[in-house]
Coordinates of C-alpha atoms in Angstrom, one line a residue:
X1 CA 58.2 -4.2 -20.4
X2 CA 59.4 -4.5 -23.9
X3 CA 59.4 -1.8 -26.1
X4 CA 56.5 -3.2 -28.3
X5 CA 54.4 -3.3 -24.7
X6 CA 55.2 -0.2 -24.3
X7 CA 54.1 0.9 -27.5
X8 CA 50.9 -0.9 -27.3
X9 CA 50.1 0.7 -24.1
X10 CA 50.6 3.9 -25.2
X11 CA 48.1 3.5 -27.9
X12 CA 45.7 1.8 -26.0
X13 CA 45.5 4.5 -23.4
X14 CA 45.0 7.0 -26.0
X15 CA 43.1 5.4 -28.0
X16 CA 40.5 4.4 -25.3
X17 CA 38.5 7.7 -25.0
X18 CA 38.3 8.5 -28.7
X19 CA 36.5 5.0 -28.8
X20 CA 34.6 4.9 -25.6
X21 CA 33.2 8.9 -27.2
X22 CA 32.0 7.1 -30.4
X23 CA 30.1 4.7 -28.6
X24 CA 26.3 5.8 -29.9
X25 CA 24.3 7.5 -27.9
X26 CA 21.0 5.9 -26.5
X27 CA 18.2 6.5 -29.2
X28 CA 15.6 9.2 -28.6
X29 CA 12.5 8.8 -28.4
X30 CA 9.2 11.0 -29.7
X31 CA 7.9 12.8 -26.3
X32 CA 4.8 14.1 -28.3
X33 CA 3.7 10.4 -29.1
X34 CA 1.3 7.6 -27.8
X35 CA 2.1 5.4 -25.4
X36 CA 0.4 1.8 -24.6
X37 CA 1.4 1.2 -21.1
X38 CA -0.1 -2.4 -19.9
X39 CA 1.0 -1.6 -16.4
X40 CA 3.9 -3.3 -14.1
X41 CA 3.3 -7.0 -13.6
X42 CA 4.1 -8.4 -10.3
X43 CA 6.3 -11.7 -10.2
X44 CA 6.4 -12.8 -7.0
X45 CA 8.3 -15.8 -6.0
X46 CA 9.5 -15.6 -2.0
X47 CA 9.2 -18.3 0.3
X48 CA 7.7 -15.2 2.4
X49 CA 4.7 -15.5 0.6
X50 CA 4.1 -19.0 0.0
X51 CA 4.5 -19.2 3.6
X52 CA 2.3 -16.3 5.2
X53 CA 0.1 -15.5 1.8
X54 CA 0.5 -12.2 -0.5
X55 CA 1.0 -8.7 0.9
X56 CA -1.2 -6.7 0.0
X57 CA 1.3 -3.4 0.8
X58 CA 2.9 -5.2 -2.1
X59 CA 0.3 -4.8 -4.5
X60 CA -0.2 -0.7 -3.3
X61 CA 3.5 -0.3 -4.0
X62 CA 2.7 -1.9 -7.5
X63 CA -0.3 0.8 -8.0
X64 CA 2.2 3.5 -7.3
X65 CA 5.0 2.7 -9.1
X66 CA 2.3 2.3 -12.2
X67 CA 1.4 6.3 -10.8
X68 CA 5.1 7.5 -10.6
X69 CA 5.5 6.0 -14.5
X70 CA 2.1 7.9 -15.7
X71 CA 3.2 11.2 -13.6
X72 CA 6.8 10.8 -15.2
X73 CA 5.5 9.8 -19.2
X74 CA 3.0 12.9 -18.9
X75 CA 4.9 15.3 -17.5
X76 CA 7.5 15.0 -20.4
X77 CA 4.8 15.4 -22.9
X78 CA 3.7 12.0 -23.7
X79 CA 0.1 10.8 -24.1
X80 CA -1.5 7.3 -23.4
X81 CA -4.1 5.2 -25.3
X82 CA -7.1 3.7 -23.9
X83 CA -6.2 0.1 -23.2
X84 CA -10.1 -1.0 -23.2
X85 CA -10.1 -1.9 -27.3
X86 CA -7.8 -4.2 -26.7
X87 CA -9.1 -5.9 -23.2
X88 CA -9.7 -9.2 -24.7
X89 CA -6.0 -9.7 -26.1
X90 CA -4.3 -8.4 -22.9
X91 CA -6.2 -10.6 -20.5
X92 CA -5.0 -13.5 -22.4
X93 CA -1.8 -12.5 -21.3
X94 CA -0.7 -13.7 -17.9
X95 CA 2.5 -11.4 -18.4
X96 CA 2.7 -8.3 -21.3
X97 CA 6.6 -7.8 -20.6
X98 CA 7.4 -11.2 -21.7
X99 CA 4.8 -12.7 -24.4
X100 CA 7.7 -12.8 -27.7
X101 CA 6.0 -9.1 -28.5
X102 CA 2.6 -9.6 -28.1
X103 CA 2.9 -5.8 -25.8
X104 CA 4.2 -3.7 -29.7
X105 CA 1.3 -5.6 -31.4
X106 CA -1.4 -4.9 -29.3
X107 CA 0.2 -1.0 -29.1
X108 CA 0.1 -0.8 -32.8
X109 CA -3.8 -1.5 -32.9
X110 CA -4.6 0.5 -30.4
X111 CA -2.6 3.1 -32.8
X112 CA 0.3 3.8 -29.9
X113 CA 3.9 4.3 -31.2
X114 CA 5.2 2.6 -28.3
X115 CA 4.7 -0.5 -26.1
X116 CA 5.4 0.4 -22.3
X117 CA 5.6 -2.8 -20.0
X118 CA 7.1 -2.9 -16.6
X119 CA 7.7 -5.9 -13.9
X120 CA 8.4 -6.4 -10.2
X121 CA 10.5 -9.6 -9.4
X122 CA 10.7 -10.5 -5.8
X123 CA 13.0 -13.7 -5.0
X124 CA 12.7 -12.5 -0.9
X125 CA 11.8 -9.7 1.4
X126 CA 15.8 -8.7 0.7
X127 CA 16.0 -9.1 -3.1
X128 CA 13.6 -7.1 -5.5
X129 CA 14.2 -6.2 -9.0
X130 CA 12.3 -4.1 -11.4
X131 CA 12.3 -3.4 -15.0
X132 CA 10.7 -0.9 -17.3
X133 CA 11.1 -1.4 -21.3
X134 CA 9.8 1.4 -23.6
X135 CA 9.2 -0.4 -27.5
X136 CA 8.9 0.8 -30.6
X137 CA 5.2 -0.5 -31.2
X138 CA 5.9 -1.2 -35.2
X139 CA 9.3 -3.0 -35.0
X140 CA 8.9 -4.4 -31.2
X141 CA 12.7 -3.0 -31.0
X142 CA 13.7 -2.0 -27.1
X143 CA 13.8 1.8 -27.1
X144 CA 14.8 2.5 -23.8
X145 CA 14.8 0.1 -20.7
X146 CA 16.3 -0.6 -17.3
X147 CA 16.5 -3.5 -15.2
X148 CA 17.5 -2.6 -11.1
X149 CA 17.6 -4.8 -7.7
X150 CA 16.5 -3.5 -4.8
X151 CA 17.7 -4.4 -1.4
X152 CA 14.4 -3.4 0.8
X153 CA 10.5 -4.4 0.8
X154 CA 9.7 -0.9 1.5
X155 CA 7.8 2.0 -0.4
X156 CA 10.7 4.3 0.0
X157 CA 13.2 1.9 -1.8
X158 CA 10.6 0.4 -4.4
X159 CA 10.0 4.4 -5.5
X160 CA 13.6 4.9 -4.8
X161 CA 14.2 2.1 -7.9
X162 CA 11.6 3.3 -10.3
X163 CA 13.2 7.4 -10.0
X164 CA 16.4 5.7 -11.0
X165 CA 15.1 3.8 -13.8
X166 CA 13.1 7.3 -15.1
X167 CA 15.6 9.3 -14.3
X168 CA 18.5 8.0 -15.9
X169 CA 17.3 5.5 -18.6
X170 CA 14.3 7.4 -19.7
X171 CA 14.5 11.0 -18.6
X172 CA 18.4 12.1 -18.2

């Protein structure tokens, strides 16, 4: 290596941490406020079920994952708005985690100060993935989120994926 490589490498190596500590820090977010939470739509997309039909073990696991996300929200001090105001605007939404912010405008009438949407993707009875996205309800910015693939159709891993996604992109 030439000198100037050397040099280079040096700096690089020290200079690496200083950067990688200035990186910002994930945003907080108010745990005494509102929170619209339109639930955790279910995109499913397997051959398994165009072939033998839906499972409806499927939709339970939904049902608690939308639990462990109430359990988790409340526990840490946050609140959530009644969703019934606004019943005619969400059913016209096939899915609230992907209608170009329809979720953070709905949240601000409602008077939330965030927009809490979730979705199960299952490609097969191998590959799942879930997501969570916390908004800000009056700018529609991402405040938190996490996307994770499973690799089991089973309770234990579906609640395994959500405590991961609380734990360490919500709740750390």
């Amino acid at each position: 290596m030439t000198d100037m490589k050397w040099i280079a490498a040096f700096f690089l190596t020290c200079l690496a941490p200083i950067v990688a500590a200035q990186q910002p820090a994930q945003p907080d977010f108010d745990h005494s406020a509102k929170v619209a939470f339109f639930g955790i739509t279910y995109l499913d997309e397997s051959l398994q079920t165009q072939t033998y039909g839906p499972d409806p073990a499927e939709f339970a696991r939904i049902e608690m994952l939308e639990d462990m996300v109430r359990d988790w929200f409340s526990e840490a001090g946050l609140s959530f708005v009644d969703l019934t105001p606004a019943e005619e605007d969400i059913n016209r939404v096939v899915n609230l985690a992907k209608c170009y912010g329809c979720d953070s405008r709905i949240a601000v009438k409602l008077g939330a100060q965030y927009s809490l949407v979730g979705e199960v993707q299952k490609v097969s009875n191998l590959i799942l993935s879930m997501n969570l996205q916390l908004r800000d309800a009056a700018t529609g910015n991402m405040v938190r989120g996490r996307v994770v693939d499973i690799r089991a159709n089973n309770d234990e891993a579906w609640a395994r994926g959500m405590r991961y996604i609380l734990k360490n992109a919500f709740f750390n």
